[in-house]
mmCIF file of C-alpha atoms in Angstrom:
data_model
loop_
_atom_site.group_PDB
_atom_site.id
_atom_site.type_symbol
_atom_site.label_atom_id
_atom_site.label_comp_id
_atom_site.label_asym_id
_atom_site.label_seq_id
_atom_site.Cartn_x
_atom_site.Cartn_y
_atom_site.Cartn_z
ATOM 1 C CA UNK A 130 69.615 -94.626 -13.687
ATOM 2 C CA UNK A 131 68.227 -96.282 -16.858
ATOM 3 C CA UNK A 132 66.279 -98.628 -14.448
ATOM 4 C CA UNK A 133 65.769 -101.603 -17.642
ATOM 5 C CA UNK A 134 67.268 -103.763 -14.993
ATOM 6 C CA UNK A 135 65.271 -102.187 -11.792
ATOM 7 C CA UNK A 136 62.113 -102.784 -10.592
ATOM 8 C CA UNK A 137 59.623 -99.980 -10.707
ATOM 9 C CA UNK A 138 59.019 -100.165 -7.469
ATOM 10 C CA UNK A 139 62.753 -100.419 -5.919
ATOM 11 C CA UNK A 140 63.088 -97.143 -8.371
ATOM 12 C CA UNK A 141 60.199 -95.334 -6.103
ATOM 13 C CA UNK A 142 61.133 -96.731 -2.759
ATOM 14 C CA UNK A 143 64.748 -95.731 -3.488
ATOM 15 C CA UNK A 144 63.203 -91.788 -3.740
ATOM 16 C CA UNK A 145 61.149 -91.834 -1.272
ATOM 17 C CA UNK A 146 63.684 -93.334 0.879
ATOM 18 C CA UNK A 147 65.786 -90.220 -0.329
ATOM 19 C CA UNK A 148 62.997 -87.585 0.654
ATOM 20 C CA UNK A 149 63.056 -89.515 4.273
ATOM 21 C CA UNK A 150 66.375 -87.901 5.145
ATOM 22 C CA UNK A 151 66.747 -90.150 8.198
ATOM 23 C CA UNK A 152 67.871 -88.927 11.839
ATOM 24 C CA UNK A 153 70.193 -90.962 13.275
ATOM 25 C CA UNK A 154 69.318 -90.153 16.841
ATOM 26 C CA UNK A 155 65.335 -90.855 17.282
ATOM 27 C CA UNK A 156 64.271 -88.055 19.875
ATOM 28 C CA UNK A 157 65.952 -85.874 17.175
ATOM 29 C CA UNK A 158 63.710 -87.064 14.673
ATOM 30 C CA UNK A 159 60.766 -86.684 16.950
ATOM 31 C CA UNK A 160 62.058 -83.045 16.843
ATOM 32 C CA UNK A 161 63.175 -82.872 13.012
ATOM 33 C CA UNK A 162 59.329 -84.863 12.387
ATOM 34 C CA UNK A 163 57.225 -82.217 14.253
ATOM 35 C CA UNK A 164 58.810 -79.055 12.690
ATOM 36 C CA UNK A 165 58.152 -80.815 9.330
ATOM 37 C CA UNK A 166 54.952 -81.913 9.993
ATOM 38 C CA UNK A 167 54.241 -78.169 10.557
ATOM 39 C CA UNK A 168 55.748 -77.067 7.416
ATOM 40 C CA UNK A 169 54.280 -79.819 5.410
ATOM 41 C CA UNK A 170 50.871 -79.185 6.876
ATOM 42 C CA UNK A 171 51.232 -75.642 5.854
ATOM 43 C CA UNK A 172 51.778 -76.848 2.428
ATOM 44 C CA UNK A 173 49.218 -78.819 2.503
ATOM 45 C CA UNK A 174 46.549 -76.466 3.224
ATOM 46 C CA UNK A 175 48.069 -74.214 1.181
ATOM 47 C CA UNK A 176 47.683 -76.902 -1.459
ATOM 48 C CA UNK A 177 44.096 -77.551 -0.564
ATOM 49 C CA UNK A 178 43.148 -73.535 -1.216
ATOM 50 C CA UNK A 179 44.862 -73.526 -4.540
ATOM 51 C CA UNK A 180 43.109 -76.601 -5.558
ATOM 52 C CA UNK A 181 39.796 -74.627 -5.102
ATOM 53 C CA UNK A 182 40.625 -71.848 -6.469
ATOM 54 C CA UNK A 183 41.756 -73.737 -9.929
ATOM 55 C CA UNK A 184 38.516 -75.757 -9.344
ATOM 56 C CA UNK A 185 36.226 -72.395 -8.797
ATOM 57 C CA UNK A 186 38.116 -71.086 -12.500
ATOM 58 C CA UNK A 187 36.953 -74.391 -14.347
ATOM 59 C CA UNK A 188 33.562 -74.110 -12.580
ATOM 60 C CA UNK A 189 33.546 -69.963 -14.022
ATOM 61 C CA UNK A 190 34.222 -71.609 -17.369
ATOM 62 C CA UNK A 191 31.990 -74.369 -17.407
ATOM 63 C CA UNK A 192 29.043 -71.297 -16.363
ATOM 64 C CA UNK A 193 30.379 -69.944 -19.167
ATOM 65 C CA UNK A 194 30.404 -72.739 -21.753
ATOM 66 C CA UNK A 195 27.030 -73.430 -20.688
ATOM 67 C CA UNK A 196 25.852 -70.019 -21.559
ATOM 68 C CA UNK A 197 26.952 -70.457 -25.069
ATOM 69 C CA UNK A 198 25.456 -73.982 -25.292
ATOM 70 C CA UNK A 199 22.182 -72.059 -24.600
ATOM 71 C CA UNK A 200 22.802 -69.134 -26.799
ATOM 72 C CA UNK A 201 24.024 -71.719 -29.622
ATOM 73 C CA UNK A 202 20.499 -73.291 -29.240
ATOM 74 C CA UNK A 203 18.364 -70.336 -29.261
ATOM 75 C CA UNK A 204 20.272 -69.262 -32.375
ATOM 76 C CA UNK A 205 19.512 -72.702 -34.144
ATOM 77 C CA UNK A 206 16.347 -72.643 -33.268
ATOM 78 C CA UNK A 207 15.960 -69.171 -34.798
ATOM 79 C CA UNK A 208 17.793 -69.765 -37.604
ATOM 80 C CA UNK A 209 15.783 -72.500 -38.501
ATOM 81 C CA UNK A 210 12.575 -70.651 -37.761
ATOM 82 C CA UNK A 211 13.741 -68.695 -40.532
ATOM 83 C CA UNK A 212 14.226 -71.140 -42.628
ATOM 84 C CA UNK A 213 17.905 -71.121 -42.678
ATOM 85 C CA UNK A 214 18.800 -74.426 -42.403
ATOM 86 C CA UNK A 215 22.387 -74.011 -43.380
ATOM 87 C CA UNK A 216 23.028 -71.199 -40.301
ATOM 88 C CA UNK A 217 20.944 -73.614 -38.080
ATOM 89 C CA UNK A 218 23.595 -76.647 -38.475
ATOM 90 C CA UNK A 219 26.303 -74.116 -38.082
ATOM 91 C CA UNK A 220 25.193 -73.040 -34.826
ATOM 92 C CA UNK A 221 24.560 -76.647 -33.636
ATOM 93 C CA UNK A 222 27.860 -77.660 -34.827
ATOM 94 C CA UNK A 223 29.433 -75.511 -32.468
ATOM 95 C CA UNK A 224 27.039 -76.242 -29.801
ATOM 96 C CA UNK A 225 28.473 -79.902 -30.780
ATOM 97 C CA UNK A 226 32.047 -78.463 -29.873
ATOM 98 C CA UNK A 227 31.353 -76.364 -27.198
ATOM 99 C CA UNK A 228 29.454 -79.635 -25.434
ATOM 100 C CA UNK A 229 32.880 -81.456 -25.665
ATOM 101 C CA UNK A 230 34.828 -78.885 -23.600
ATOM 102 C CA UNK A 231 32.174 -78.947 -21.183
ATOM 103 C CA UNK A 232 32.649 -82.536 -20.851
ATOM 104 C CA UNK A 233 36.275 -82.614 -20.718
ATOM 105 C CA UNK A 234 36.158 -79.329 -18.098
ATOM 106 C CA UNK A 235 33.375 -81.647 -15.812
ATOM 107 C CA UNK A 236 36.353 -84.703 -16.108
ATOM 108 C CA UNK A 237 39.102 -81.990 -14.786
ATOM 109 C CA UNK A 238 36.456 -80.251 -12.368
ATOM 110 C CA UNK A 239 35.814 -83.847 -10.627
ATOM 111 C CA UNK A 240 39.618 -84.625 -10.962
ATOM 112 C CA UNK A 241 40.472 -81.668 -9.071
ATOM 113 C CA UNK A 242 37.919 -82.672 -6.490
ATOM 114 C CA UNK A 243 39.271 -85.490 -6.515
ATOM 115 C CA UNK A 244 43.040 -84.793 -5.339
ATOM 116 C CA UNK A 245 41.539 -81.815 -2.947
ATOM 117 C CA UNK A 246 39.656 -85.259 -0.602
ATOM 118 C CA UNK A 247 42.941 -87.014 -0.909
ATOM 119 C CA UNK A 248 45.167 -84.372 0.469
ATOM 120 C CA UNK A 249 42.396 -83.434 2.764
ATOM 121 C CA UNK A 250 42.740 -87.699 3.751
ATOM 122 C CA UNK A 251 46.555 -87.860 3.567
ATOM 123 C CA UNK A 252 46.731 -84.826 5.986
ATOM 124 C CA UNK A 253 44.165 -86.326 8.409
ATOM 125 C CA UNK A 254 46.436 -89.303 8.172
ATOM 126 C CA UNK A 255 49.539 -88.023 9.025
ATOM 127 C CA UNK A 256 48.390 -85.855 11.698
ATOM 128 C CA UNK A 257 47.011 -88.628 13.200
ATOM 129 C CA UNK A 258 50.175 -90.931 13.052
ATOM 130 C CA UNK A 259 52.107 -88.406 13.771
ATOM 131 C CA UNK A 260 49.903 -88.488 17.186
ATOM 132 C CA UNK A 261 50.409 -92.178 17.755
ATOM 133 C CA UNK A 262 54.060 -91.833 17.209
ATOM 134 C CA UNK A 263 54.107 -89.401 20.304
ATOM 135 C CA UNK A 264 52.521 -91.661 22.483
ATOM 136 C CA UNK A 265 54.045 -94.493 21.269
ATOM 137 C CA UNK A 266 57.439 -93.665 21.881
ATOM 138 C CA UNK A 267 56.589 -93.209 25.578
ATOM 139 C CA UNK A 268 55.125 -96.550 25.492
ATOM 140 C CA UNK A 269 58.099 -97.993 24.003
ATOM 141 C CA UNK A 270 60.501 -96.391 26.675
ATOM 142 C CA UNK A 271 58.655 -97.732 29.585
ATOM 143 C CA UNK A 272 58.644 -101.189 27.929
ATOM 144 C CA UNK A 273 62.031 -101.489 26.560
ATOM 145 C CA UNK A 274 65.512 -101.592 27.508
ATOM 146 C CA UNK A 275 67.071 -98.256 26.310
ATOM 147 C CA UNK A 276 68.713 -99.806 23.533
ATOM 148 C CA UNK A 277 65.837 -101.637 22.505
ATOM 149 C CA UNK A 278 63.606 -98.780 22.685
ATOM 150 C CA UNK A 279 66.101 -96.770 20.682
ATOM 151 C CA UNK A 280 65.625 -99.351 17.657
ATOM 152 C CA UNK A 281 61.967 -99.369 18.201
ATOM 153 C CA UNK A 282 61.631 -96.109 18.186
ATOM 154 C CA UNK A 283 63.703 -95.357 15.070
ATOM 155 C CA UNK A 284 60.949 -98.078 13.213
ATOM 156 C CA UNK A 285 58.592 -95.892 14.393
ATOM 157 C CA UNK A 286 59.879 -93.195 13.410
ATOM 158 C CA UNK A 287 60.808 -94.323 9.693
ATOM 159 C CA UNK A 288 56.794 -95.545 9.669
ATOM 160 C CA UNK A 289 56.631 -92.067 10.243
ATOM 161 C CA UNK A 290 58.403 -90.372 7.915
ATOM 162 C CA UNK A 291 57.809 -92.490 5.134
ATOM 163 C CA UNK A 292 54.012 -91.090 5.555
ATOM 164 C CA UNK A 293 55.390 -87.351 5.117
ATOM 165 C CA UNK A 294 57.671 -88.160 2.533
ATOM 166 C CA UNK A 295 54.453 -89.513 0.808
ATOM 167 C CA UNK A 296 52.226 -86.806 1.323
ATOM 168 C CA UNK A 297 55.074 -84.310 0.500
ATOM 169 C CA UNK A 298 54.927 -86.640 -2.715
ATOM 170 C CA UNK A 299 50.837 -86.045 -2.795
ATOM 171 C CA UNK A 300 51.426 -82.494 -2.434
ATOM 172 C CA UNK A 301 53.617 -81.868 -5.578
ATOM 173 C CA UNK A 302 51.503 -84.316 -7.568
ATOM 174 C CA UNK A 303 48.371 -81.992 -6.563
ATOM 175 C CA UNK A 304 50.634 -78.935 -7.032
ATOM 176 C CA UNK A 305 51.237 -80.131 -10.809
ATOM 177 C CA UNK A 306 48.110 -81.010 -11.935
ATOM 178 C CA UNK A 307 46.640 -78.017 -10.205
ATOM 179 C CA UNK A 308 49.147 -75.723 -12.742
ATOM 180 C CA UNK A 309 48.945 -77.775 -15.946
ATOM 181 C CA UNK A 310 44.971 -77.210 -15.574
ATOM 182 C CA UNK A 311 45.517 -73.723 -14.957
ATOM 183 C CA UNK A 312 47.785 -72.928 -17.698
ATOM 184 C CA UNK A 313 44.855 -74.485 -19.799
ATOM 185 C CA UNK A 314 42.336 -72.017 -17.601
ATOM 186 C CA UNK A 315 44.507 -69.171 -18.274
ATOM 187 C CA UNK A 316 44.957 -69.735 -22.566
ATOM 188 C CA UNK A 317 41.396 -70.523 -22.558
ATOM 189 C CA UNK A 318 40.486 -66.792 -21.084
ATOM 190 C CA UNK A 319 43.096 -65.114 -23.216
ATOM 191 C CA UNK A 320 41.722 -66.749 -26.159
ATOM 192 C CA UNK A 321 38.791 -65.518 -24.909
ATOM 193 C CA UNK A 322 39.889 -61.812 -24.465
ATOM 194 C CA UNK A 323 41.237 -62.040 -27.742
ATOM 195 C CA UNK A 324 38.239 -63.089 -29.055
ATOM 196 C CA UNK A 325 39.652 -66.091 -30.109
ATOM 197 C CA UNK A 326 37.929 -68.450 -27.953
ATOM 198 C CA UNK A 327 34.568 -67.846 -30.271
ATOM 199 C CA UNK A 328 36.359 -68.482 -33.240
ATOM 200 C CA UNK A 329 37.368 -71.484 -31.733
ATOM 201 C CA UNK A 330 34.035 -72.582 -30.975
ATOM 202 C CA UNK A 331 32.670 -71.811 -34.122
ATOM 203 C CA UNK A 332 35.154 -74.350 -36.109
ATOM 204 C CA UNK A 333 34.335 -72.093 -39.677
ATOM 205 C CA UNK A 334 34.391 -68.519 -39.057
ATOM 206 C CA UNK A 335 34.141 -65.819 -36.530
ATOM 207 C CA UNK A 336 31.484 -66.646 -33.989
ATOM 208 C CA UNK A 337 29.456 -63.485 -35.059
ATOM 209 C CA UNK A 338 28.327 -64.323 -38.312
ATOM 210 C CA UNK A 339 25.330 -66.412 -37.144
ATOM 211 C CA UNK A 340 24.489 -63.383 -34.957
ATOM 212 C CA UNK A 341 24.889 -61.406 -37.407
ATOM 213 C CA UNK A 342 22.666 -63.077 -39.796
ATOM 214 C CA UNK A 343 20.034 -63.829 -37.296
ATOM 215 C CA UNK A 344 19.943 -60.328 -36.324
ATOM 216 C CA UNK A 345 19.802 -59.353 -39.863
ATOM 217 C CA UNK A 346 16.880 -61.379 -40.372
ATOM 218 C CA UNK A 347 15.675 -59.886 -36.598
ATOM 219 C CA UNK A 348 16.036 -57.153 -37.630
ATOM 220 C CA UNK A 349 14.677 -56.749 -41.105
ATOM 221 C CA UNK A 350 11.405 -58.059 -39.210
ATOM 222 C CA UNK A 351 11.551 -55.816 -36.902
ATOM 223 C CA UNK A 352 11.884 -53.048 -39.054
ATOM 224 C CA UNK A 353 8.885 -54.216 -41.290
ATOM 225 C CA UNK A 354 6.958 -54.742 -38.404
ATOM 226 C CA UNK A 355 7.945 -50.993 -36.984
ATOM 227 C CA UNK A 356 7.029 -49.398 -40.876
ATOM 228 C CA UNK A 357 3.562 -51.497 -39.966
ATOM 229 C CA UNK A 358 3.216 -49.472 -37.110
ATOM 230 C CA UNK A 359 4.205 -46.276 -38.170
ATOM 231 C CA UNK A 360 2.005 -46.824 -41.101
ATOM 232 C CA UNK A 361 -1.086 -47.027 -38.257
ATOM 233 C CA UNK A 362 -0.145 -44.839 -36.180
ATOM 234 C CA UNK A 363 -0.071 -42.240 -39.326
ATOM 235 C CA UNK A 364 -3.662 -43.403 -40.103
ATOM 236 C CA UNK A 365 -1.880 -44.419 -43.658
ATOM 237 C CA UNK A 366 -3.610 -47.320 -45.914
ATOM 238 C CA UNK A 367 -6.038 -48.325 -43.044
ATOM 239 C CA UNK A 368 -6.039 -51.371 -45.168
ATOM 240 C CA UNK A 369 -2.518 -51.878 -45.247
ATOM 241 C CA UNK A 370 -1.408 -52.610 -41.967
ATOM 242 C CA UNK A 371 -4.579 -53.579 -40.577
ATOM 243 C CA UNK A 372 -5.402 -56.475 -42.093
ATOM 244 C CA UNK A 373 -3.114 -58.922 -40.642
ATOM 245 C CA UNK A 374 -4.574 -58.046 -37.343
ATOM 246 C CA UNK A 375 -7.801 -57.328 -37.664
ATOM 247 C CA UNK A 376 -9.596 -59.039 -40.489
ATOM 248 C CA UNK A 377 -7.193 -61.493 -40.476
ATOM 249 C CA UNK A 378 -6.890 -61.991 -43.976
ATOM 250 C CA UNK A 379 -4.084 -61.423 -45.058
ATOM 251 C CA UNK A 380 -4.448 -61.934 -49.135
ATOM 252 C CA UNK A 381 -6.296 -59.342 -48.960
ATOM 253 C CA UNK A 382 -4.045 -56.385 -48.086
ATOM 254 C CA UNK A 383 -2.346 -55.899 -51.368
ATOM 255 C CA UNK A 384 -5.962 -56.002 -53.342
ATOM 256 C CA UNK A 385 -6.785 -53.369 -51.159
ATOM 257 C CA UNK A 386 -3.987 -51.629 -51.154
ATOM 258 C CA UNK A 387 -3.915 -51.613 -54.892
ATOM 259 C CA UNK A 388 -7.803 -50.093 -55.436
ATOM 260 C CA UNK B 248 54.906 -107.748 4.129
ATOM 261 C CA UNK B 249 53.889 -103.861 3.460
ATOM 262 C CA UNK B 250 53.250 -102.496 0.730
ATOM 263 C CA UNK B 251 52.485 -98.815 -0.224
ATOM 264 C CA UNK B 252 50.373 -97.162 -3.260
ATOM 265 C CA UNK B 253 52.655 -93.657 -2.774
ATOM 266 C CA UNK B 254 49.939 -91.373 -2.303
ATOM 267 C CA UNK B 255 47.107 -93.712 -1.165
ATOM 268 C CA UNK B 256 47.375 -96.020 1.467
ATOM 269 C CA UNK B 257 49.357 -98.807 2.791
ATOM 270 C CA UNK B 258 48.471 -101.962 2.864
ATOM 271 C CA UNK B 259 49.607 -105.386 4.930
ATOM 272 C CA UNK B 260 49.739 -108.662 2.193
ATOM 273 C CA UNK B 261 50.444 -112.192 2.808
ATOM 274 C CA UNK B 262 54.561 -112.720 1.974
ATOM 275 C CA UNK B 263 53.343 -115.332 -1.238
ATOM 276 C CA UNK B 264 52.383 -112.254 -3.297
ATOM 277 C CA UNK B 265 55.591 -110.782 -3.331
ATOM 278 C CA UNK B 266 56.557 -113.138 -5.866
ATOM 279 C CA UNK B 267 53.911 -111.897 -8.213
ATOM 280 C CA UNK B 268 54.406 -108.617 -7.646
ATOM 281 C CA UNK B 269 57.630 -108.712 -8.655
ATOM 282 C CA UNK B 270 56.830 -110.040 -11.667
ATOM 283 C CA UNK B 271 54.861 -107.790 -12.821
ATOM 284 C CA UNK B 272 56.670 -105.337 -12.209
ATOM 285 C CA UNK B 273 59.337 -106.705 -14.121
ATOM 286 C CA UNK B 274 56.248 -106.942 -16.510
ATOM 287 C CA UNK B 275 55.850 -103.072 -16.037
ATOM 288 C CA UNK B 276 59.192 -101.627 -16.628
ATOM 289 C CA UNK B 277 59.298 -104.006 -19.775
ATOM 290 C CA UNK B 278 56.384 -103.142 -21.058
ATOM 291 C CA UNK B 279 57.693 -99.227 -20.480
ATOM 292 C CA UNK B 280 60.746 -99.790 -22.210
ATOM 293 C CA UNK B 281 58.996 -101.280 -25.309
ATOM 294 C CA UNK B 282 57.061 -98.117 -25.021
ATOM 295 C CA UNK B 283 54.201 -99.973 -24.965
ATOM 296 C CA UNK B 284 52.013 -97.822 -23.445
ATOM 297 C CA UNK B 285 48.449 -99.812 -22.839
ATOM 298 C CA UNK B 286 50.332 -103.002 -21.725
ATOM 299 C CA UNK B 287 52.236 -101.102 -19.302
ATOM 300 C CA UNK B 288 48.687 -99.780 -17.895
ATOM 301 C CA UNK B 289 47.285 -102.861 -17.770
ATOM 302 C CA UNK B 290 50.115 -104.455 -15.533
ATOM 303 C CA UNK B 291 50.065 -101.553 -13.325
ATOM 304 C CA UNK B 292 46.414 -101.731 -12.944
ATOM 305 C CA UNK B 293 46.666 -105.367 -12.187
ATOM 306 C CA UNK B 294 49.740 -105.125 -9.967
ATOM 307 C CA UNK B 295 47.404 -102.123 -8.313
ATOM 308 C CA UNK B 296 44.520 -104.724 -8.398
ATOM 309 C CA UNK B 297 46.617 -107.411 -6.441
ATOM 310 C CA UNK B 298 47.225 -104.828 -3.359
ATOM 311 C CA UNK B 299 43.983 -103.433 -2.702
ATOM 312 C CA UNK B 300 42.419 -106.687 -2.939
ATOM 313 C CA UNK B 301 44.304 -109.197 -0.889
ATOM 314 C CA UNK B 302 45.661 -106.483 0.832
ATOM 315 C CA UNK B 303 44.528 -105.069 4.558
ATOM 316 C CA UNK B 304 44.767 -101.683 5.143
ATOM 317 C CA UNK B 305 47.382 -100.310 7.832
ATOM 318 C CA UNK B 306 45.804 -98.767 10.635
ATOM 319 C CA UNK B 307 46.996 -95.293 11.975
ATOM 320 C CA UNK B 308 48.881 -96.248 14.767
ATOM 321 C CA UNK B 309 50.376 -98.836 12.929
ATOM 322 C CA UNK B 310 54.094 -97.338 12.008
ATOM 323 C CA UNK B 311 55.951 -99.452 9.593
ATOM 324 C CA UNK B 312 58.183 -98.984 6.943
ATOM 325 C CA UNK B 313 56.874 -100.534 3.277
ATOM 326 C CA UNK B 314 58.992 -103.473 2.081
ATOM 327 C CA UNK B 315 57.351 -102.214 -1.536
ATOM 328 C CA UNK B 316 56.503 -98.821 -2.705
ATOM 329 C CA UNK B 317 54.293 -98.867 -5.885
ATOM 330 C CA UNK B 318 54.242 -94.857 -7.846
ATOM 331 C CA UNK B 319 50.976 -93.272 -7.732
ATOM 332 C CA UNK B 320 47.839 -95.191 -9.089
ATOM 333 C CA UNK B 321 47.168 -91.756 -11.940
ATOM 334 C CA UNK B 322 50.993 -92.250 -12.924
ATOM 335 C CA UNK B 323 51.097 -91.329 -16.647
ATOM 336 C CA UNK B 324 52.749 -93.345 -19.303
ATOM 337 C CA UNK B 325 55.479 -90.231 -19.885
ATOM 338 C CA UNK B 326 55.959 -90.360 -15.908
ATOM 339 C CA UNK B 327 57.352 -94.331 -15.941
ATOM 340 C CA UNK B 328 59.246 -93.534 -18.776
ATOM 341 C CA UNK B 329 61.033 -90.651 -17.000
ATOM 342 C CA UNK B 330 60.793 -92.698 -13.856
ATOM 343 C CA UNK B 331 63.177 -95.309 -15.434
ATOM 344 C CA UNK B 332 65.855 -92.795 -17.006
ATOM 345 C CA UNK B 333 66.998 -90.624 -14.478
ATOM 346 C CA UNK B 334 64.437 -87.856 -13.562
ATOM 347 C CA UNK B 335 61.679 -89.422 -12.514
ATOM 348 C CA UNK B 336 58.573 -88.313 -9.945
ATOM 349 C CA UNK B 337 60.588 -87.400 -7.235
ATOM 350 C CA UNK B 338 63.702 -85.401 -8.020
ATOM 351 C CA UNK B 339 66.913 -86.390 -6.971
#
């Protein structure tokens, strides 16, 4: 149906209309209604849980991605400590990017909540219409001749349906989105495994080389500071090492060093 | 008349908006076919709009069957287009 002619919303009410799958005889949909009401609140809490689990994976990434905003910080701030400017921006650069995914993660985090209340609403809904339509129909057949009552009843009972063809509807809408943002969750954490994912984040080259370079300039520190140390503990050049600390002038090391 | 948002609610409005309704979404489906994609979210939104505000929510133990059935209010762009040739939201 190329609907350029149709309305959009004859096009829907035609499908949902289709899902309906009417009863002719309305205690037989009062039968064919409760066992799939059951079924379709199965689904539906079945839909629920894998909403939060697909939620609880974003929520592992976002911990994640927050992590490395942190890390990416602490290595700017390093890096810039040690007067590498150029290493500093790199790191905040990918802190830039790795911001941006945690935005757009928080956007499909809420959306996800979002759909988990509605399903938890639409069920709460139905259940509860599907309660009034069981009382109702008594009602009706006290009130109404039979054939009246049958006609009533079959209203009722389209009402009805039309609700669980719309939270059927609900369902596979939560069902998609729920799968699209896990196929995203699962290339994210194989990118990840690969090792990709830092590469990713670091927009130049591997996400190491600020690491690296930080802990090359760590570490070169570290190992002048452990020399320093040795050279005390050794009783070596008194003056050498101890100058820093303990006379606190430092310009004066070499000179001493050198007579 | 009653109208449903599919997935949301439905909603009791006075018979003179039908007219408008239509309309737009005659608007709508236009607006798809042009493949213009923000105009066609703009009349949704405002055919949306015109429900849930002149509109009166249907109470549980009210059972009726919509005389309107409007797709879901986080229908994508790619979704009306399939909507209006062939496979659409709901399969066949």
């Amino acid at each position: 149906m190329a609907g350029l002619g149709g309305r959009m919303s004859t096009v829907i009410k035609a499908k949902i209309n289709r899902m309906l799958d009417k009863a002719e005889d309305p205690s037989e949909t009062l039968e064919y209604s409760y066992a799939k009401q059951m079924e379709l609140l199965q689904n539906v809490k079945k839909g629920v849980a894998d909403v939060v689990t697909a939620k609880k994976r974003l929520q592992l990434q976002q911990q994640k991605l927050e992590q490395q905003v942190v890390k990416l910080d602490t290595q700017a701030r390093q890096a810039l400590a040690a007067g590498r400017e150029d290493l500093a921006r790199t790191a905040l650069e990918r802190k830039q990017f790795a911001q941006t995914e945690l935005q757009s993660l928080d956007q499909q985090v809420a959306e996800l909540e979002a759909q988990q209340q509605q399903l938890i609403d639409k069920e709460q809904k139905l259940r509860s219409k599907l309660e009034q339509f069981r009382t109702k129909k008594e009602v009706i057949k006290a009130q109404y001749s039979a054939a009246e009552a049958q006609v009533k009843i079959s209203e009722a009972a389209t009402g009805v349906g039309e609700e669980m063809a719309d939270v059927g509807l609900a369902m596979q809408r939560a069902i998609d989105k729920t799968e699209g943002m896990r196929a995203r969750a699962n290339a994210m954490d194989e990118l990840e495994a690969a090792g990709a994912f830092d590469d990713n984040l670091s927009l130049t080259q591997g996400q190491d080389d600020i690491d690296r370079q930080l802990s090359q300039l760590t570490s070169s520190t570290a190992v002048d500071d452990d020399l320093e140390k040795l050279r005390r503990e050794l009783g070596q050049g008194a003056g050498t090492t101890a100058p820093a600390l303990e006379e606190g002038t430092p310009t004066q090391q070499p000179q001493e060093g050198q007579r | 008349m009653i109208v449903r948002i599919a997935t949301e609610d439905q909603y009791r409005l006075p018979d003179e908006d039908a007219k408008r309704l239509n309309e737009l979404d005659n608007q709508a489906v236009a607006a798809v076919d042009a493949g213009d994609e923000a105009r066609f979210h703009a009349v949704f939104d405002e055919m949306l709009t015109l429900v849930r505000r002149d509109g009166h929510k249907l109470a549980d133990d009210e059972l009726e069957e919509s005389d309107v059935i409007l797709p879901p209010p986080d229908l994508s762009f790619d979704e009306a287009r399939h909507e209006f040739t062939g496979d659409g939201l709901i399969p066949d």
